[in-house]
JSON list of C-alpha atoms in Angstrom, two decimals:
[
{"chain": "A", "resi": 1, "resn": "MET", "atom": "CA", "xyz": [-6.71, -30.88, -20.86]},
{"chain": "A", "resi": 2, "resn": "ARG", "atom": "CA", "xyz": [-3.12, -31.18, -22.10]},
{"chain": "A", "resi": 3, "resn": "GLU", "atom": "CA", "xyz": [-2.11, -34.38, -23.71]},
{"chain": "A", "resi": 4, "resn": "GLY", "atom": "CA", "xyz": [1.11, -36.03, -22.60]},
{"chain": "A", "resi": 5, "resn": "PRO", "atom": "CA", "xyz": [4.10, -36.21, -24.92]},
{"chain": "A", "resi": 6, "resn": "THR", "atom": "CA", "xyz": [3.76, -38.71, -27.67]},
{"chain": "A", "resi": 7, "resn": "THR", "atom": "CA", "xyz": [6.42, -41.37, -28.06]},
{"chain": "A", "resi": 8, "resn": "SER", "atom": "CA", "xyz": [7.61, -42.40, -31.50]},
{"chain": "A", "resi": 9, "resn": "ARG", "atom": "CA", "xyz": [7.89, -46.08, -32.14]},
{"chain": "A", "resi": 10, "resn": "LYS", "atom": "CA", "xyz": [11.02, -47.35, -33.87]},
{"chain": "A", "resi": 11, "resn": "ARG", "atom": "CA", "xyz": [10.43, -49.14, -37.09]},
{"chain": "A", "resi": 12, "resn": "VAL", "atom": "CA", "xyz": [11.03, -52.86, -36.81]},
{"chain": "A", "resi": 13, "resn": "LEU", "atom": "CA", "xyz": [12.74, -54.58, -39.72]},
{"chain": "A", "resi": 14, "resn": "THR", "atom": "CA", "xyz": [10.64, -57.06, -41.52]},
{"chain": "A", "resi": 15, "resn": "TRP", "atom": "CA", "xyz": [11.78, -60.63, -41.90]},
{"chain": "A", "resi": 16, "resn": "PRO", "atom": "CA", "xyz": [12.68, -60.23, -45.62]},
{"chain": "A", "resi": 17, "resn": "GLU", "atom": "CA", "xyz": [14.74, -57.12, -44.78]},
{"chain": "A", "resi": 18, "resn": "MET", "atom": "CA", "xyz": [16.63, -58.99, -42.05]},
{"chain": "A", "resi": 19, "resn": "VAL", "atom": "CA", "xyz": [17.37, -61.86, -44.42]},
{"chain": "A", "resi": 20, "resn": "ALA", "atom": "CA", "xyz": [18.62, -59.42, -47.08]},
{"chain": "A", "resi": 21, "resn": "GLY", "atom": "CA", "xyz": [20.91, -57.75, -44.53]},
{"chain": "A", "resi": 22, "resn": "ILE", "atom": "CA", "xyz": [22.37, -61.05, -43.39]},
{"chain": "A", "resi": 23, "resn": "VAL", "atom": "CA", "xyz": [22.96, -62.13, -46.99]},
{"chain": "A", "resi": 24, "resn": "ALA", "atom": "CA", "xyz": [24.71, -58.82, -47.77]},
{"chain": "A", "resi": 25, "resn": "PHE", "atom": "CA", "xyz": [26.94, -59.21, -44.69]},
{"chain": "A", "resi": 26, "resn": "LEU", "atom": "CA", "xyz": [27.88, -62.79, -45.59]},
{"chain": "A", "resi": 27, "resn": "LEU", "atom": "CA", "xyz": [28.61, -61.71, -49.16]},
{"chain": "A", "resi": 28, "resn": "LEU", "atom": "CA", "xyz": [30.97, -59.01, -47.87]},
{"chain": "A", "resi": 29, "resn": "ILE", "atom": "CA", "xyz": [32.82, -61.55, -45.71]},
{"chain": "A", "resi": 30, "resn": "PHE", "atom": "CA", "xyz": [33.09, -63.90, -48.69]},
{"chain": "A", "resi": 31, "resn": "LEU", "atom": "CA", "xyz": [34.59, -61.17, -50.89]},
{"chain": "A", "resi": 32, "resn": "ILE", "atom": "CA", "xyz": [37.13, -60.27, -48.19]},
{"chain": "A", "resi": 33, "resn": "LEU", "atom": "CA", "xyz": [38.20, -63.91, -47.83]},
{"chain": "A", "resi": 34, "resn": "LEU", "atom": "CA", "xyz": [38.41, -64.20, -51.61]},
{"chain": "A", "resi": 35, "resn": "ALA", "atom": "CA", "xyz": [40.72, -61.19, -51.87]},
{"chain": "A", "resi": 36, "resn": "LEU", "atom": "CA", "xyz": [42.92, -62.12, -48.89]},
{"chain": "A", "resi": 37, "resn": "PRO", "atom": "CA", "xyz": [45.15, -64.62, -50.75]},
{"chain": "A", "resi": 38, "resn": "LEU", "atom": "CA", "xyz": [45.85, -61.98, -53.40]},
{"chain": "A", "resi": 39, "resn": "VAL", "atom": "CA", "xyz": [47.08, -59.62, -50.71]},
{"chain": "A", "resi": 40, "resn": "ILE", "atom": "CA", "xyz": [49.15, -62.28, -48.98]},
{"chain": "A", "resi": 41, "resn": "ARG", "atom": "CA", "xyz": [50.75, -63.35, -52.26]},
{"chain": "A", "resi": 42, "resn": "SER", "atom": "CA", "xyz": [51.53, -59.86, -53.50]},
{"chain": "A", "resi": 43, "resn": "PRO", "atom": "CA", "xyz": [55.10, -59.27, -54.75]},
{"chain": "A", "resi": 44, "resn": "HIS", "atom": "CA", "xyz": [55.67, -56.74, -51.98]},
{"chain": "A", "resi": 45, "resn": "ASN", "atom": "CA", "xyz": [54.91, -59.28, -49.25]},
{"chain": "A", "resi": 46, "resn": "LYS", "atom": "CA", "xyz": [57.07, -61.87, -50.97]},
{"chain": "A", "resi": 47, "resn": "MET", "atom": "CA", "xyz": [59.99, -59.44, -51.08]},
{"chain": "A", "resi": 48, "resn": "ASP", "atom": "CA", "xyz": [59.47, -58.65, -47.39]},
{"chain": "A", "resi": 49, "resn": "LYS", "atom": "CA", "xyz": [59.74, -62.36, -46.63]},
{"chain": "A", "resi": 50, "resn": "GLY", "atom": "CA", "xyz": [62.96, -62.60, -48.63]},
{"chain": "A", "resi": 51, "resn": "ILE", "atom": "CA", "xyz": [64.39, -59.54, -46.88]},
{"chain": "A", "resi": 52, "resn": "SER", "atom": "CA", "xyz": [63.53, -61.06, -43.50]},
{"chain": "A", "resi": 53, "resn": "ASN", "atom": "CA", "xyz": [65.28, -64.32, -44.40]},
{"chain": "A", "resi": 54, "resn": "CYS", "atom": "CA", "xyz": [68.38, -62.48, -45.61]},
{"chain": "A", "resi": 55, "resn": "ARG", "atom": "CA", "xyz": [68.49, -60.42, -42.42]},
{"chain": "A", "resi": 56, "resn": "GLN", "atom": "CA", "xyz": [68.31, -63.56, -40.27]},
{"chain": "A", "resi": 57, "resn": "ILE", "atom": "CA", "xyz": [71.20, -65.13, -42.19]},
{"chain": "A", "resi": 58, "resn": "ILE", "atom": "CA", "xyz": [73.35, -62.03, -41.72]},
{"chain": "A", "resi": 59, "resn": "THR", "atom": "CA", "xyz": [72.48, -61.92, -38.03]},
{"chain": "A", "resi": 60, "resn": "ALA", "atom": "CA", "xyz": [73.62, -65.54, -37.71]},
{"chain": "A", "resi": 61, "resn": "LEU", "atom": "CA", "xyz": [76.89, -64.75, -39.51]},
{"chain": "A", "resi": 62, "resn": "ARG", "atom": "CA", "xyz": [77.44, -61.88, -37.08]},
{"chain": "A", "resi": 63, "resn": "ILE", "atom": "CA", "xyz": [76.84, -64.16, -34.12]},
{"chain": "A", "resi": 64, "resn": "TYR", "atom": "CA", "xyz": [79.37, -66.58, -35.57]},
{"chain": "A", "resi": 65, "resn": "SER", "atom": "CA", "xyz": [81.97, -63.86, -36.21]},
{"chain": "A", "resi": 66, "resn": "SER", "atom": "CA", "xyz": [81.60, -62.49, -32.68]},
{"chain": "A", "resi": 67, "resn": "ASP", "atom": "CA", "xyz": [82.83, -65.86, -31.39]},
{"chain": "A", "resi": 68, "resn": "HIS", "atom": "CA", "xyz": [85.56, -66.30, -34.03]},
{"chain": "A", "resi": 69, "resn": "ASP", "atom": "CA", "xyz": [87.69, -63.15, -33.95]},
{"chain": "A", "resi": 70, "resn": "GLY", "atom": "CA", "xyz": [85.48, -61.32, -36.44]},
{"chain": "A", "resi": 71, "resn": "LYS", "atom": "CA", "xyz": [85.74, -64.01, -39.12]},
{"chain": "A", "resi": 72, "resn": "TYR", "atom": "CA", "xyz": [82.89, -65.63, -41.01]},
{"chain": "A", "resi": 73, "resn": "PRO", "atom": "CA", "xyz": [82.70, -69.44, -41.49]},
{"chain": "A", "resi": 74, "resn": "ASP", "atom": "CA", "xyz": [84.34, -69.44, -44.94]},
{"chain": "A", "resi": 75, "resn": "SER", "atom": "CA", "xyz": [87.60, -68.35, -43.29]},
{"chain": "A", "resi": 76, "resn": "PHE", "atom": "CA", "xyz": [87.85, -71.74, -41.58]},
{"chain": "A", "resi": 77, "resn": "LEU", "atom": "CA", "xyz": [86.99, -73.87, -44.61]},
{"chain": "A", "resi": 78, "resn": "LYS", "atom": "CA", "xyz": [89.60, -75.03, -47.08]},
{"chain": "A", "resi": 79, "resn": "ASN", "atom": "CA", "xyz": [88.64, -73.66, -50.50]},
{"chain": "A", "resi": 80, "resn": "PRO", "atom": "CA", "xyz": [84.85, -73.54, -49.98]},
{"chain": "A", "resi": 81, "resn": "ARG", "atom": "CA", "xyz": [83.04, -74.08, -53.26]},
{"chain": "A", "resi": 82, "resn": "SER", "atom": "CA", "xyz": [79.58, -72.82, -52.37]},
{"chain": "A", "resi": 83, "resn": "SER", "atom": "CA", "xyz": [77.59, -70.73, -49.94]},
{"chain": "A", "resi": 84, "resn": "ASN", "atom": "CA", "xyz": [75.79, -73.95, -48.94]},
{"chain": "A", "resi": 85, "resn": "GLU", "atom": "CA", "xyz": [79.01, -75.22, -47.35]},
{"chain": "A", "resi": 86, "resn": "VAL", "atom": "CA", "xyz": [79.51, -71.98, -45.44]},
{"chain": "A", "resi": 87, "resn": "PHE", "atom": "CA", "xyz": [75.95, -71.70, -44.18]},
{"chain": "A", "resi": 88, "resn": "ARG", "atom": "CA", "xyz": [76.01, -75.35, -43.05]},
{"chain": "A", "resi": 89, "resn": "GLU", "atom": "CA", "xyz": [78.62, -74.31, -40.49]},
{"chain": "A", "resi": 90, "resn": "LEU", "atom": "CA", "xyz": [75.93, -72.20, -38.79]},
{"chain": "A", "resi": 91, "resn": "PHE", "atom": "CA", "xyz": [74.04, -75.42, -38.01]},
{"chain": "A", "resi": 92, "resn": "LYS", "atom": "CA", "xyz": [77.19, -77.09, -36.71]},
{"chain": "A", "resi": 93, "resn": "GLU", "atom": "CA", "xyz": [77.79, -74.10, -34.47]},
{"chain": "A", "resi": 94, "resn": "GLY", "atom": "CA", "xyz": [74.29, -74.39, -33.00]},
{"chain": "A", "resi": 95, "resn": "ILE", "atom": "CA", "xyz": [73.20, -70.96, -34.24]},
{"chain": "A", "resi": 96, "resn": "PHE", "atom": "CA", "xyz": [70.47, -72.58, -36.35]},
{"chain": "A", "resi": 97, "resn": "ASP", "atom": "CA", "xyz": [68.52, -75.66, -35.28]},
{"chain": "A", "resi": 98, "resn": "ASP", "atom": "CA", "xyz": [66.78, -78.42, -37.22]},
{"chain": "A", "resi": 99, "resn": "GLU", "atom": "CA", "xyz": [63.70, -76.23, -37.74]},
{"chain": "A", "resi": 100, "resn": "SER", "atom": "CA", "xyz": [65.58, -73.28, -39.27]},
{"chain": "A", "resi": 101, "resn": "GLU", "atom": "CA", "xyz": [66.49, -74.50, -42.74]},
{"chain": "A", "resi": 102, "resn": "HIS", "atom": "CA", "xyz": [63.50, -72.70, -44.31]},
{"chain": "A", "resi": 103, "resn": "ILE", "atom": "CA", "xyz": [65.28, -69.39, -43.66]},
{"chain": "A", "resi": 104, "resn": "PHE", "atom": "CA", "xyz": [67.61, -70.20, -46.56]},
{"chain": "A", "resi": 105, "resn": "GLY", "atom": "CA", "xyz": [64.74, -70.21, -49.03]},
{"chain": "A", "resi": 106, "resn": "CYS", "atom": "CA", "xyz": [63.02, -67.25, -50.65]},
{"chain": "A", "resi": 107, "resn": "PRO", "atom": "CA", "xyz": [59.65, -66.75, -52.36]},
{"chain": "A", "resi": 108, "resn": "VAL", "atom": "CA", "xyz": [59.70, -67.21, -56.14]},
{"chain": "A", "resi": 109, "resn": "SER", "atom": "CA", "xyz": [62.80, -69.40, -56.17]},
{"chain": "A", "resi": 110, "resn": "PRO", "atom": "CA", "xyz": [63.72, -72.80, -57.61]},
{"chain": "A", "resi": 111, "resn": "PHE", "atom": "CA", "xyz": [65.80, -73.45, -54.48]},
{"chain": "A", "resi": 112, "resn": "ILE", "atom": "CA", "xyz": [63.61, -74.88, -51.73]},
{"chain": "A", "resi": 113, "resn": "PRO", "atom": "CA", "xyz": [64.86, -76.21, -48.37]},
{"chain": "A", "resi": 114, "resn": "ASP", "atom": "CA", "xyz": [63.33, -79.59, -47.49]},
{"chain": "A", "resi": 115, "resn": "GLY", "atom": "CA", "xyz": [63.55, -79.12, -43.72]},
{"chain": "A", "resi": 116, "resn": "LYS", "atom": "CA", "xyz": [65.93, -82.06, -43.25]},
{"chain": "A", "resi": 117, "resn": "VAL", "atom": "CA", "xyz": [69.31, -81.15, -41.79]},
{"chain": "A", "resi": 118, "resn": "GLY", "atom": "CA", "xyz": [70.66, -84.49, -40.61]},
{"chain": "A", "resi": 119, "resn": "ALA", "atom": "CA", "xyz": [72.20, -85.35, -37.28]},
{"chain": "A", "resi": 120, "resn": "ALA", "atom": "CA", "xyz": [74.81, -83.50, -35.25]},
{"chain": "A", "resi": 121, "resn": "PRO", "atom": "CA", "xyz": [77.66, -82.85, -35.39]},
{"chain": "A", "resi": 122, "resn": "ASP", "atom": "CA", "xyz": [77.99, -82.77, -39.19]},
{"chain": "A", "resi": 123, "resn": "PHE", "atom": "CA", "xyz": [74.41, -81.94, -40.28]},
{"chain": "A", "resi": 124, "resn": "GLN", "atom": "CA", "xyz": [75.23, -83.38, -43.69]},
{"chain": "A", "resi": 125, "resn": "GLN", "atom": "CA", "xyz": [71.66, -83.01, -44.98]},
{"chain": "A", "resi": 126, "resn": "ALA", "atom": "CA", "xyz": [71.49, -79.31, -44.17]},
{"chain": "A", "resi": 127, "resn": "LEU", "atom": "CA", "xyz": [71.32, -77.15, -47.29]},
{"chain": "A", "resi": 128, "resn": "GLU", "atom": "CA", "xyz": [72.02, -79.83, -49.83]},
{"chain": "A", "resi": 129, "resn": "ALA", "atom": "CA", "xyz": [72.12, -78.91, -53.52]},
{"chain": "A", "resi": 130, "resn": "GLY", "atom": "CA", "xyz": [68.94, -77.13, -54.56]},
{"chain": "A", "resi": 131, "resn": "GLU", "atom": "CA", "xyz": [68.03, -76.11, -50.99]},
{"chain": "A", "resi": 132, "resn": "ASN", "atom": "CA", "xyz": [69.70, -72.71, -50.63]},
{"chain": "A", "resi": 133, "resn": "HIS", "atom": "CA", "xyz": [68.67, -69.51, -52.42]},
{"chain": "A", "resi": 134, "resn": "TRP", "atom": "CA", "xyz": [71.41, -67.22, -51.10]},
{"chain": "A", "resi": 135, "resn": "ALA", "atom": "CA", "xyz": [74.91, -66.56, -52.42]},
{"chain": "A", "resi": 136, "resn": "MET", "atom": "CA", "xyz": [77.55, -64.73, -50.39]},
{"chain": "A", "resi": 137, "resn": "THR", "atom": "CA", "xyz": [80.90, -62.99, -50.61]},
{"chain": "A", "resi": 138, "resn": "ALA", "atom": "CA", "xyz": [83.88, -65.01, -49.46]},
{"chain": "A", "resi": 139, "resn": "GLY", "atom": "CA", "xyz": [86.90, -63.37, -47.85]},
{"chain": "A", "resi": 140, "resn": "LEU", "atom": "CA", "xyz": [85.10, -60.78, -45.75]},
{"chain": "A", "resi": 141, "resn": "SER", "atom": "CA", "xyz": [85.22, -60.24, -42.00]},
{"chain": "A", "resi": 142, "resn": "ASP", "atom": "CA", "xyz": [82.96, -58.17, -39.80]},
{"chain": "A", "resi": 143, "resn": "SER", "atom": "CA", "xyz": [85.64, -55.46, -39.72]},
{"chain": "A", "resi": 144, "resn": "ALA", "atom": "CA", "xyz": [85.66, -55.03, -43.52]},
{"chain": "A", "resi": 145, "resn": "SER", "atom": "CA", "xyz": [83.80, -52.11, -45.06]},
{"chain": "A", "resi": 146, "resn": "GLY", "atom": "CA", "xyz": [80.11, -52.16, -44.24]},
{"chain": "A", "resi": 147, "resn": "SER", "atom": "CA", "xyz": [79.28, -51.19, -47.83]},
{"chain": "A", "resi": 148, "resn": "VAL", "atom": "CA", "xyz": [80.42, -54.53, -49.28]},
{"chain": "A", "resi": 149, "resn": "PRO", "atom": "CA", "xyz": [77.60, -56.96, -50.17]},
{"chain": "A", "resi": 150, "resn": "LEU", "atom": "CA", "xyz": [77.71, -60.00, -47.89]},
{"chain": "A", "resi": 151, "resn": "VAL", "atom": "CA", "xyz": [74.59, -62.09, -48.62]},
{"chain": "A", "resi": 152, "resn": "TYR", "atom": "CA", "xyz": [72.47, -61.77, -51.76]},
{"chain": "A", "resi": 153, "resn": "GLU", "atom": "CA", "xyz": [70.16, -63.63, -54.09]},
{"chain": "A", "resi": 154, "resn": "ASN", "atom": "CA", "xyz": [71.73, -66.22, -56.38]},
{"chain": "A", "resi": 155, "resn": "PRO", "atom": "CA", "xyz": [73.02, -64.65, -59.62]},
{"chain": "A", "resi": 156, "resn": "VAL", "atom": "CA", "xyz": [73.20, -65.97, -63.18]},
{"chain": "A", "resi": 157, "resn": "VAL", "atom": "CA", "xyz": [76.79, -64.75, -63.56]},
{"chain": "A", "resi": 158, "resn": "THR", "atom": "CA", "xyz": [79.02, -65.32, -60.54]},
{"chain": "A", "resi": 159, "resn": "ALA", "atom": "CA", "xyz": [82.05, -63.27, -61.59]},
{"chain": "A", "resi": 160, "resn": "TRP", "atom": "CA", "xyz": [82.90, -60.14, -59.62]},
{"chain": "A", "resi": 161, "resn": "SER", "atom": "CA", "xyz": [80.62, -58.29, -60.20]},
{"chain": "A", "resi": 162, "resn": "PRO", "atom": "CA", "xyz": [77.72, -60.76, -60.42]},
{"chain": "A", "resi": 163, "resn": "MET", "atom": "CA", "xyz": [74.70, -60.36, -62.70]},
{"chain": "A", "resi": 164, "resn": "TRP", "atom": "CA", "xyz": [71.01, -61.24, -62.52]},
{"chain": "A", "resi": 165, "resn": "ASN", "atom": "CA", "xyz": [68.14, -61.89, -64.93]},
{"chain": "A", "resi": 166, "resn": "PRO", "atom": "CA", "xyz": [65.38, -59.24, -64.77]},
{"chain": "A", "resi": 167, "resn": "ASP", "atom": "CA", "xyz": [63.63, -60.85, -67.75]},
{"chain": "A", "resi": 168, "resn": "ALA", "atom": "CA", "xyz": [62.84, -63.80, -65.46]},
{"chain": "A", "resi": 169, "resn": "LYS", "atom": "CA", "xyz": [61.16, -61.72, -62.74]},
{"chain": "A", "resi": 170, "resn": "GLY", "atom": "CA", "xyz": [58.16, -63.44, -61.22]},
{"chain": "A", "resi": 171, "resn": "THR", "atom": "CA", "xyz": [59.36, -66.90, -62.22]},
{"chain": "A", "resi": 172, "resn": "GLU", "atom": "CA", "xyz": [61.09, -69.61, -60.22]},
{"chain": "A", "resi": 173, "resn": "THR", "atom": "CA", "xyz": [64.26, -69.29, -62.27]},
{"chain": "A", "resi": 174, "resn": "ARG", "atom": "CA", "xyz": [67.88, -69.26, -61.18]},
{"chain": "A", "resi": 175, "resn": "GLY", "atom": "CA", "xyz": [69.15, -65.69, -61.01]},
{"chain": "A", "resi": 176, "resn": "ARG", "atom": "CA", "xyz": [65.72, -64.08, -61.39]},
{"chain": "A", "resi": 177, "resn": "ALA", "atom": "CA", "xyz": [65.28, -60.50, -60.23]},
{"chain": "A", "resi": 178, "resn": "TRP", "atom": "CA", "xyz": [62.36, -58.65, -58.68]},
{"chain": "A", "resi": 179, "resn": "SER", "atom": "CA", "xyz": [60.82, -55.82, -60.68]},
{"chain": "A", "resi": 180, "resn": "SER", "atom": "CA", "xyz": [62.68, -53.34, -58.47]},
{"chain": "A", "resi": 181, "resn": "GLY", "atom": "CA", "xyz": [66.01, -55.13, -58.15]},
{"chain": "A", "resi": 182, "resn": "ILE", "atom": "CA", "xyz": [67.77, -57.70, -55.97]},
{"chain": "A", "resi": 183, "resn": "ILE", "atom": "CA", "xyz": [67.67, -58.40, -52.22]},
{"chain": "A", "resi": 184, "resn": "ILE", "atom": "CA", "xyz": [71.14, -57.71, -50.85]},
{"chain": "A", "resi": 185, "resn": "GLY", "atom": "CA", "xyz": [72.43, -57.77, -47.28]},
{"chain": "A", "resi": 186, "resn": "MET", "atom": "CA", "xyz": [75.48, -55.61, -46.67]},
{"chain": "A", "resi": 187, "resn": "ASN", "atom": "CA", "xyz": [78.41, -56.20, -44.33]},
{"chain": "A", "resi": 188, "resn": "ASP", "atom": "CA", "xyz": [76.99, -53.54, -41.99]},
{"chain": "A", "resi": 189, "resn": "SER", "atom": "CA", "xyz": [73.91, -55.80, -41.53]},
{"chain": "A", "resi": 190, "resn": "SER", "atom": "CA", "xyz": [71.57, -53.55, -43.52]},
{"chain": "A", "resi": 191, "resn": "VAL", "atom": "CA", "xyz": [69.27, -55.39, -45.93]},
{"chain": "A", "resi": 192, "resn": "GLY", "atom": "CA", "xyz": [67.14, -54.09, -48.77]},
{"chain": "A", "resi": 193, "resn": "ILE", "atom": "CA", "xyz": [66.28, -54.09, -52.45]},
{"chain": "A", "resi": 194, "resn": "GLN", "atom": "CA", "xyz": [69.11, -52.76, -54.61]},
{"chain": "A", "resi": 195, "resn": "PRO", "atom": "CA", "xyz": [68.43, -51.73, -58.23]},
{"chain": "A", "resi": 196, "resn": "LEU", "atom": "CA", "xyz": [70.00, -53.33, -61.28]},
{"chain": "A", "resi": 197, "resn": "ASP", "atom": "CA", "xyz": [71.50, -51.34, -64.13]},
{"chain": "A", "resi": 198, "resn": "SER", "atom": "CA", "xyz": [68.52, -52.21, -66.34]},
{"chain": "A", "resi": 199, "resn": "LYS", "atom": "CA", "xyz": [65.03, -53.62, -65.86]},
{"chain": "A", "resi": 200, "resn": "SER", "atom": "CA", "xyz": [65.43, -55.89, -68.85]},
{"chain": "A", "resi": 201, "resn": "GLY", "atom": "CA", "xyz": [68.03, -58.37, -70.00]},
{"chain": "A", "resi": 202, "resn": "THR", "atom": "CA", "xyz": [69.22, -61.83, -69.02]},
{"chain": "A", "resi": 203, "resn": "ALA", "atom": "CA", "xyz": [72.54, -60.86, -67.40]},
{"chain": "A", "resi": 204, "resn": "VAL", "atom": "CA", "xyz": [72.47, -57.42, -65.78]},
{"chain": "A", "resi": 205, "resn": "PRO", "atom": "CA", "xyz": [74.88, -56.05, -63.12]},
{"chain": "A", "resi": 206, "resn": "MET", "atom": "CA", "xyz": [74.00, -53.74, -60.25]},
{"chain": "A", "resi": 207, "resn": "LYS", "atom": "CA", "xyz": [73.12, -50.12, -61.01]},
{"chain": "A", "resi": 208, "resn": "ASP", "atom": "CA", "xyz": [76.05, -47.93, -61.99]},
{"chain": "A", "resi": 209, "resn": "MET", "atom": "CA", "xyz": [77.00, -45.63, -59.10]},
{"chain": "A", "resi": 210, "resn": "GLY", "atom": "CA", "xyz": [79.13, -43.39, -61.30]},
{"chain": "A", "resi": 211, "resn": "GLU", "atom": "CA", "xyz": [82.54, -43.77, -62.92]},
{"chain": "A", "resi": 212, "resn": "GLY", "atom": "CA", "xyz": [81.62, -47.30, -63.95]},
{"chain": "A", "resi": 213, "resn": "THR", "atom": "CA", "xyz": [81.36, -48.72, -60.44]},
{"chain": "A", "resi": 214, "resn": "ASN", "atom": "CA", "xyz": [78.55, -50.47, -58.59]},
{"chain": "A", "resi": 215, "resn": "LEU", "atom": "CA", "xyz": [77.95, -52.02, -55.17]},
{"chain": "A", "resi": 216, "resn": "PHE", "atom": "CA", "xyz": [80.39, -54.83, -55.92]},
{"chain": "A", "resi": 217, "resn": "THR", "atom": "CA", "xyz": [83.13, -52.88, -57.70]},
{"chain": "A", "resi": 218, "resn": "GLN", "atom": "CA", "xyz": [83.04, -49.59, -55.76]},
{"chain": "A", "resi": 219, "resn": "HIS", "atom": "CA", "xyz": [86.09, -50.53, -53.68]},
{"chain": "A", "resi": 220, "resn": "GLY", "atom": "CA", "xyz": [88.27, -51.08, -56.72]},
{"chain": "A", "resi": 221, "resn": "GLU", "atom": "CA", "xyz": [90.78, -53.86, -56.22]},
{"chain": "A", "resi": 222, "resn": "VAL", "atom": "CA", "xyz": [90.56, -53.81, -52.43]},
{"chain": "A", "resi": 223, "resn": "GLY", "atom": "CA", "xyz": [90.03, -57.44, -51.45]},
{"chain": "A", "resi": 224, "resn": "THR", "atom": "CA", "xyz": [89.62, -58.59, -55.06]},
{"chain": "A", "resi": 225, "resn": "ALA", "atom": "CA", "xyz": [93.11, -58.32, -56.54]},
{"chain": "A", "resi": 226, "resn": "SER", "atom": "CA", "xyz": [94.30, -61.27, -54.46]},
{"chain": "A", "resi": 227, "resn": "GLY", "atom": "CA", "xyz": [91.06, -63.15, -54.96]},
{"chain": "A", "resi": 228, "resn": "GLU", "atom": "CA", "xyz": [90.05, -62.76, -51.32]},
{"chain": "A", "resi": 229, "resn": "TRP", "atom": "CA", "xyz": [86.64, -61.37, -52.22]},
{"chain": "A", "resi": 230, "resn": "ARG", "atom": "CA", "xyz": [84.69, -63.62, -54.52]},
{"chain": "A", "resi": 231, "resn": "VAL", "atom": "CA", "xyz": [81.16, -64.84, -55.03]},
{"chain": "A", "resi": 232, "resn": "LEU", "atom": "CA", "xyz": [80.31, -68.14, -53.39]},
{"chain": "A", "resi": 233, "resn": "ASP", "atom": "CA", "xyz": [77.44, -69.43, -55.49]},
{"chain": "A", "resi": 234, "resn": "VAL", "atom": "CA", "xyz": [74.61, -71.77, -54.51]},
{"chain": "A", "resi": 235, "resn": "GLU", "atom": "CA", "xyz": [74.70, -75.50, -55.20]},
{"chain": "A", "resi": 236, "resn": "VAL", "atom": "CA", "xyz": [72.39, -76.69, -57.98]},
{"chain": "A", "resi": 237, "resn": "LYS", "atom": "CA", "xyz": [70.98, -80.19, -58.25]},
{"chain": "A", "resi": 238, "resn": "PRO", "atom": "CA", "xyz": [72.67, -82.15, -61.06]}
]
């Protein structure tokens, strides 16, 4: 007489084995949660946030210029002294609202927007001293060369060409650089990290492009001889 096929029984985990498995799973979740802040706070992610903010500012300037014959807000201000004054016009124009001031900050910066912009039409509290990270070039229009820097991180030296402090990288210091350079938005709306001429020093210009020129000086005296192109610095709290 032939016996029927035998069926194998699956091994059932014992209670101690189940407990050990659950503990191992929970430990894995704990380690992932522990490492997550390190990933979120990495320099790369911080730079990405800064690049995003710079891009939004340039987009707003482009929206403004499209309604003002290609001119940026500084063209309509009498002797603007800072980029804060110019960017405040974007609130007056309705391009930014009362929840947008944070865009003018940047990770690892001493300049922190407080989220208070004041009431229309003047928005006097928008971007007060110490609340704007970004400098800009005055005297440009959207028809000027796309290779001219338009919006960039605040420098330590505001002459043309400006300089930054790579020795202060990773610190909330005025004019600090990233390890790979400075966030710069160009007049063609492109935004990225641009290298400095050295990775050390307290006042370093942009990387030499050859023949002693850099991003700021590559056009020679075009726009600078008459003082039309100049750095509008950020306002610092007294």
